[in-house]
PDB file of C-alpha atoms in Angstrom:
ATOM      1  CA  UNK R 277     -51.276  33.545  64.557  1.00 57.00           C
ATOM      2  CA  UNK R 278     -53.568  35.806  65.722  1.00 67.00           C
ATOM      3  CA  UNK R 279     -53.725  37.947  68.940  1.00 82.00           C
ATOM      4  CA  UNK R 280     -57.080  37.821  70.001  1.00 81.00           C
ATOM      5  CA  UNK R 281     -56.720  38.889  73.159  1.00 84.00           C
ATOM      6  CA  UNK R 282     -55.467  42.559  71.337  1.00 88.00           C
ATOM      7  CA  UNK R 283     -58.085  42.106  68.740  1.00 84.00           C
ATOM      8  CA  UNK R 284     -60.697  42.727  71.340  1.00 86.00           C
ATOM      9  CA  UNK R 285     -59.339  45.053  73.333  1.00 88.00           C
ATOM     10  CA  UNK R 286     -58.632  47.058  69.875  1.00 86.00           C
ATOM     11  CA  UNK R 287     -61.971  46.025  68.757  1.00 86.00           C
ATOM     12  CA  UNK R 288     -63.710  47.730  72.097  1.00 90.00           C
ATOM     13  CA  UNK R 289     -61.134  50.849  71.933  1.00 92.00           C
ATOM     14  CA  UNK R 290     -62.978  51.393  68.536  1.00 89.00           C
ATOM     15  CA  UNK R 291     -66.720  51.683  70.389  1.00 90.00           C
ATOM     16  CA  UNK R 292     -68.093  48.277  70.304  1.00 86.00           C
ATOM     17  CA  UNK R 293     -69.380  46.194  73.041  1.00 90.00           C
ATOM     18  CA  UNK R 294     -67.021  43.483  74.275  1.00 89.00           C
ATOM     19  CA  UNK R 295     -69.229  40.437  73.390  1.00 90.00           C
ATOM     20  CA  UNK R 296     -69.738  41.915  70.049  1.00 90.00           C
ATOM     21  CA  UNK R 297     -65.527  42.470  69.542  1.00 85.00           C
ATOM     22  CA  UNK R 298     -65.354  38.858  70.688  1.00 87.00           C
ATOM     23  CA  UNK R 299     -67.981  37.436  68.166  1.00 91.00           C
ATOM     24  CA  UNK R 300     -65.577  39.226  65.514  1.00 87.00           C
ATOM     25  CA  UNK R 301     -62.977  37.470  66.737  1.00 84.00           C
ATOM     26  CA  UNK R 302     -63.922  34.351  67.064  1.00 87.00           C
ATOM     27  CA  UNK R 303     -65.193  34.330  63.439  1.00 85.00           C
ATOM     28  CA  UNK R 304     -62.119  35.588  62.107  1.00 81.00           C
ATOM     29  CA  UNK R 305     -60.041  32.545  64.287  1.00 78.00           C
ATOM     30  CA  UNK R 306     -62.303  30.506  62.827  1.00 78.00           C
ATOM     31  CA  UNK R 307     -62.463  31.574  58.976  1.00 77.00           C
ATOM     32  CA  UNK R 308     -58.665  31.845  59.359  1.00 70.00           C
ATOM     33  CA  UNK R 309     -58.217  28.158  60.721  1.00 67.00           C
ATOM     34  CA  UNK R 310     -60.447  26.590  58.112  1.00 72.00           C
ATOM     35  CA  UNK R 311     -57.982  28.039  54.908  1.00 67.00           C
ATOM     36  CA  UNK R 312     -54.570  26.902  57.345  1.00 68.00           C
ATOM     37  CA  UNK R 313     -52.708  24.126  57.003  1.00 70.00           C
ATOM     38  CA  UNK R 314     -51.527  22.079  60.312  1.00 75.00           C
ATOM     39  CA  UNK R 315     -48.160  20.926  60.729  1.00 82.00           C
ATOM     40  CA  UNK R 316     -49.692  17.229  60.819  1.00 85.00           C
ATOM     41  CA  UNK R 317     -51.736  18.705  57.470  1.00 79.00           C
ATOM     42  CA  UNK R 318     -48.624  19.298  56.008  1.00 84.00           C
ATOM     43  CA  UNK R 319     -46.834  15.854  57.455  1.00 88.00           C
ATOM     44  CA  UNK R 320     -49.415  14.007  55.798  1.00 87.00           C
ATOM     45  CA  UNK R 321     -48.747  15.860  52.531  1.00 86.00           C
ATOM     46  CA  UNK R 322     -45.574  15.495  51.680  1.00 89.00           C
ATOM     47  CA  UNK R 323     -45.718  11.876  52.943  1.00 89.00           C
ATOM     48  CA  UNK R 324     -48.381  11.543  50.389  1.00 88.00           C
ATOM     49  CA  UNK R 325     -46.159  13.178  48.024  1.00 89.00           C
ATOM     50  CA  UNK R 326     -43.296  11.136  48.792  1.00 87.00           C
ATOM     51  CA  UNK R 327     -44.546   7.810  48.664  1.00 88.00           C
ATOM     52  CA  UNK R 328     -45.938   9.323  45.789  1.00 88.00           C
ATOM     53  CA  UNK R 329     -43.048   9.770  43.899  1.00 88.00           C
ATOM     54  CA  UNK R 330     -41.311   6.376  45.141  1.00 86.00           C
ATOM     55  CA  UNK R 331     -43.966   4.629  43.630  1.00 84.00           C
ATOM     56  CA  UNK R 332     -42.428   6.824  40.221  1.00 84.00           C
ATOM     57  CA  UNK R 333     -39.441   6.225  41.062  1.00 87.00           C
ATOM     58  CA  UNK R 334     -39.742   2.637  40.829  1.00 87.00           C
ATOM     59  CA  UNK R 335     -41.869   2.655  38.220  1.00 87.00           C
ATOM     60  CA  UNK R 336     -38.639   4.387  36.321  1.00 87.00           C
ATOM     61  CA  UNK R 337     -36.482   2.090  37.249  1.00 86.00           C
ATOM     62  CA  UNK R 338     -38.751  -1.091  36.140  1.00 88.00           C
ATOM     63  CA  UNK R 339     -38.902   0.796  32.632  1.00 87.00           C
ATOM     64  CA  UNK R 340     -34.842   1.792  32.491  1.00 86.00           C
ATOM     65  CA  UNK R 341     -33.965  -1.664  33.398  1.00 85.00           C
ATOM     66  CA  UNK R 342     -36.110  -2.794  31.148  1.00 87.00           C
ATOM     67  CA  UNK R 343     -34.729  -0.388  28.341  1.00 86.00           C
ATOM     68  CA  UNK R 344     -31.342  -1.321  29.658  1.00 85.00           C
ATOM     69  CA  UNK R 345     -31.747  -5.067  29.222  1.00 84.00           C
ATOM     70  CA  UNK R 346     -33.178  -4.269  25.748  1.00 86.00           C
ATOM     71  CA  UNK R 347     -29.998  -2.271  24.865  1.00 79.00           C
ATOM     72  CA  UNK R 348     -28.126  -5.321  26.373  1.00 81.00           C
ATOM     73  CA  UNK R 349     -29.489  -7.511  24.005  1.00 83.00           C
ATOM     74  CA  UNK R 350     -29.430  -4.885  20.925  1.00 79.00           C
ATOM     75  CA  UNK R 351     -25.329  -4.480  21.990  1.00 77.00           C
ATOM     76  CA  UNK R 352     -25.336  -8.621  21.948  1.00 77.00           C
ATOM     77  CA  UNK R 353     -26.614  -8.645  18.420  1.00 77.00           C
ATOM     78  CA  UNK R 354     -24.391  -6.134  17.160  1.00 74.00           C
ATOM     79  CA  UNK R 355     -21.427  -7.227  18.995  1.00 72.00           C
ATOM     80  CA  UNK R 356     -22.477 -10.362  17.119  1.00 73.00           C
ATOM     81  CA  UNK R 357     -22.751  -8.756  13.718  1.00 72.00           C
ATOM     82  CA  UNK R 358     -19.703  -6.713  14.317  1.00 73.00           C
ATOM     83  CA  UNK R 359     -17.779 -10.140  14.859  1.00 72.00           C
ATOM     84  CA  UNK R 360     -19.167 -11.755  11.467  1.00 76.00           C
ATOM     85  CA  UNK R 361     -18.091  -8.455   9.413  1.00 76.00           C
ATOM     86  CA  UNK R 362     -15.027  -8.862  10.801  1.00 77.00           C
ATOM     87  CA  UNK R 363     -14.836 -12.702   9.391  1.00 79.00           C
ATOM     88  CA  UNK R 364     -16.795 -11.517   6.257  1.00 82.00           C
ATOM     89  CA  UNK R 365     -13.671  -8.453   5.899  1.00 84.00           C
ATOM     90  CA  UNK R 366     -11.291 -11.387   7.034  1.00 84.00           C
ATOM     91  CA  UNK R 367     -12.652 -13.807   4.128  1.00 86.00           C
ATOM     92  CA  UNK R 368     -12.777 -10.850   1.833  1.00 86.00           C
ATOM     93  CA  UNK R 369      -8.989 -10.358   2.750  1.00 88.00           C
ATOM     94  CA  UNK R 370      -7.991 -14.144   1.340  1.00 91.00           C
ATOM     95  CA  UNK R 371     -10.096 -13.834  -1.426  1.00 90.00           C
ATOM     96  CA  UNK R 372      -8.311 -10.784  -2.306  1.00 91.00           C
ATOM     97  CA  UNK R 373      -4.914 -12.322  -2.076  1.00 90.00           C
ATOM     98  CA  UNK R 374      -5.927 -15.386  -4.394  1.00 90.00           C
ATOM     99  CA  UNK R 375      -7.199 -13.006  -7.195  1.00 87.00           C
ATOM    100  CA  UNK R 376      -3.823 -11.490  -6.663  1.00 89.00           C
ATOM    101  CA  UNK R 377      -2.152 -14.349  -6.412  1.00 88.00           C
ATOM    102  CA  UNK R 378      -4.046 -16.017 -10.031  1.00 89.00           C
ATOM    103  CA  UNK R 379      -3.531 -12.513 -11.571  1.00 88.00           C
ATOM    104  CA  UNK R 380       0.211 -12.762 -11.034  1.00 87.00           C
ATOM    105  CA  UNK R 381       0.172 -16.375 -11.976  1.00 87.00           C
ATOM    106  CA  UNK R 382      -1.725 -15.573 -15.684  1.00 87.00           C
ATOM    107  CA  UNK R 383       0.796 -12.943 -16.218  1.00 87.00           C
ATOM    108  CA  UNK R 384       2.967 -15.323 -15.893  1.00 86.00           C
ATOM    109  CA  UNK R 385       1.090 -17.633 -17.948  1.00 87.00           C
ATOM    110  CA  UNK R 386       0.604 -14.850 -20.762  1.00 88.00           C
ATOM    111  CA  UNK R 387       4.931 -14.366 -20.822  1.00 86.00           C
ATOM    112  CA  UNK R 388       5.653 -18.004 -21.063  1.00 87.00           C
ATOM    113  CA  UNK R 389       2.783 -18.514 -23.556  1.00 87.00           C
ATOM    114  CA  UNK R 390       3.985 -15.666 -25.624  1.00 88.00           C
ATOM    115  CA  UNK R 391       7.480 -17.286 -25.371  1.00 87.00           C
ATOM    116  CA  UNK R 392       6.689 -20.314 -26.390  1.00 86.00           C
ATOM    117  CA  UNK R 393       4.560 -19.148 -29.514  1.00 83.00           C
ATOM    118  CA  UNK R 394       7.413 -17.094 -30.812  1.00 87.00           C
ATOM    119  CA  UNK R 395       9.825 -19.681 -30.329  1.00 86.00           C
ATOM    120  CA  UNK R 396       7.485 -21.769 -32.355  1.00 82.00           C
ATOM    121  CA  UNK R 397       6.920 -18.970 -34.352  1.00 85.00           C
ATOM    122  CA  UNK R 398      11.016 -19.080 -34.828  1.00 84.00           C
ATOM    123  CA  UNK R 399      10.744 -22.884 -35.233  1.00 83.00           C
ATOM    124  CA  UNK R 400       8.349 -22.821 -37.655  1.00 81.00           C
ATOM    125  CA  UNK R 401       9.859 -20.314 -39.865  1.00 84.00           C
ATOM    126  CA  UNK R 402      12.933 -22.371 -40.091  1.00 84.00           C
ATOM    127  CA  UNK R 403      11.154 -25.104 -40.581  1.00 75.00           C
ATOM    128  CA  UNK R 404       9.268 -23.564 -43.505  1.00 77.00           C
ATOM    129  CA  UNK R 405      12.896 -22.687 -44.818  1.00 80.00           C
ATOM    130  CA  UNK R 406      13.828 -25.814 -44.748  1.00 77.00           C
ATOM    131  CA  UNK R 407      11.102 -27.426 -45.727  1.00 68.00           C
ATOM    132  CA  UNK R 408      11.834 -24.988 -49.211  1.00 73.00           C
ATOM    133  CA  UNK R 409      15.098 -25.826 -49.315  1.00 73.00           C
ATOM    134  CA  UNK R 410      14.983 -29.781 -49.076  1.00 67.00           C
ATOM    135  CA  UNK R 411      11.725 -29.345 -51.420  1.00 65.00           C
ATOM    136  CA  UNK R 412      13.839 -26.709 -53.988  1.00 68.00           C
ATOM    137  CA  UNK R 413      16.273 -29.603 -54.188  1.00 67.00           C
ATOM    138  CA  UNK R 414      13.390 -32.590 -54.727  1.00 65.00           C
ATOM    139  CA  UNK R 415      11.941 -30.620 -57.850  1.00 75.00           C
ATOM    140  CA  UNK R 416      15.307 -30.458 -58.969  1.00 75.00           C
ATOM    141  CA  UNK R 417      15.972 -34.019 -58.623  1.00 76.00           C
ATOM    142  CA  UNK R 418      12.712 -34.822 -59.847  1.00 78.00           C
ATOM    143  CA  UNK R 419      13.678 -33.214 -62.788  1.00 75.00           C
ATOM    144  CA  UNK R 420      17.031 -34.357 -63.467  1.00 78.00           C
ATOM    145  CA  UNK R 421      15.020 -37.836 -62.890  1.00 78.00           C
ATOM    146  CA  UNK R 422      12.517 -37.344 -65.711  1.00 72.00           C
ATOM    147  CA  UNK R 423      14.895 -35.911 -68.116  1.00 76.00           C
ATOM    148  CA  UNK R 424      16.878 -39.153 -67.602  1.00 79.00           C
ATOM    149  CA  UNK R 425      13.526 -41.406 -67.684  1.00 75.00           C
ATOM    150  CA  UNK R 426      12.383 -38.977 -71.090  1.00 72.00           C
ATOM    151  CA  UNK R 427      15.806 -39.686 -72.440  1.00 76.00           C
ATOM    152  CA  UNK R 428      15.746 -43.686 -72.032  1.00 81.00           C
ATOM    153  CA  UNK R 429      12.425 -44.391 -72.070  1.00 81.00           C
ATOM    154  CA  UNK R 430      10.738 -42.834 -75.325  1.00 81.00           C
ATOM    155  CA  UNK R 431       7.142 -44.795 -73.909  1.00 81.00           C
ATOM    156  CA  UNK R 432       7.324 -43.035 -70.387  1.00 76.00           C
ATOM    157  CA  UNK R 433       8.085 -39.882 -72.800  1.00 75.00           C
ATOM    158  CA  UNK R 434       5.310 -40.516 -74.792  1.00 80.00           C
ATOM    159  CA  UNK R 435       3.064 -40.760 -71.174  1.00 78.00           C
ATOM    160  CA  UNK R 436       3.913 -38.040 -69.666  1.00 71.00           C
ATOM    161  CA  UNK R 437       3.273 -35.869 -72.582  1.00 77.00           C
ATOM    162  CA  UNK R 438      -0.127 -37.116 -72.602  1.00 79.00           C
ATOM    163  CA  UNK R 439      -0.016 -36.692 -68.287  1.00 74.00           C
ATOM    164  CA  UNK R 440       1.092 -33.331 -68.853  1.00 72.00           C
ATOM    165  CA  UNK R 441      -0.324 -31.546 -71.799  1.00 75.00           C
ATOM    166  CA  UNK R 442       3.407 -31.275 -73.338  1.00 71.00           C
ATOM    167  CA  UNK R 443       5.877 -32.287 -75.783  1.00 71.00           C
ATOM    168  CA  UNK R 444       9.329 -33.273 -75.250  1.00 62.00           C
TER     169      UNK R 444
END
């Protein structure tokens, strides 16, 4: 604030008249009061400001509980898709365990097969060896047969010379 009263009298001390120092001062007072803020200037202000930045403020919150609820949902969703990967990796699991499960049985398959093909393998060549055997022995016989049939039957003789393209 300013001391009027002691701009005067310093005003008049310097050689002017006292209603001149007193113009001076009153101008000053009043160019200094018109750039001043009041206390109820400044009241006003910051309530201004303050109401202000409540109307931000809930603004913000409309928009982060808006964001929030959006976030709520996203986490829904996910939570969501988390619990089907977890059935898909579930599923995945079982399938797993019957491709393990049919590999193990066609290995299986594969050593009986392969058993069973060499014991018919086995049977088979004993088979054949009898088969040669028991057939060995029928040509035999058949012959013995047809030398006795050549030797009492000179017409079946004569036949089977003709049958076979040889003499006896």
């Amino acid at each position: 604030m300013l001391d009027t009263h002691a701009a005067v009298k310093e005003l008049t001390k310097a050689g002017l008249s006292e209603d001149a120092a007193e113009a001076i001062v009153q101008v000053q007072l009043r160019t200094l009061h018109q750039g001043l803020a009041t206390k109820e200037d400044l009241y006003r202000a910051t309530s201004a400001i303050k109401e202000e930045l409540s109307d931000y403020r809930i603004e913000a919150e409309k928009r982060f509980g808006s964001i929030e609820a959006h976030f709520g949902e996203v986490e829904k969703r996910f939570g969501s898709i988390e619990a089907h990967f977890g059935d898909i990796e579930k599923h995945f699991g079982e399938v797993e365990k019957r491709f393990s499960a049919l590999e193990g049985s066609i290995a299986g398959l594969e050593v009986a097969t392969e058993k069973r093909f060499s014991a018919l393998e086995g049977n088979l060549g004993e088979f054949k060896v009898e088969v040669e055997r028991r057939f060995g022995r029928l040509t035999m016989l058949t012959w013995v047969v047809l030398v006795i049939v050549l030797l009492s039957n000179p017409i079946a003789a004569r036949l089977l010379e003709r049958l076979l393209g040889v003499s006896f």
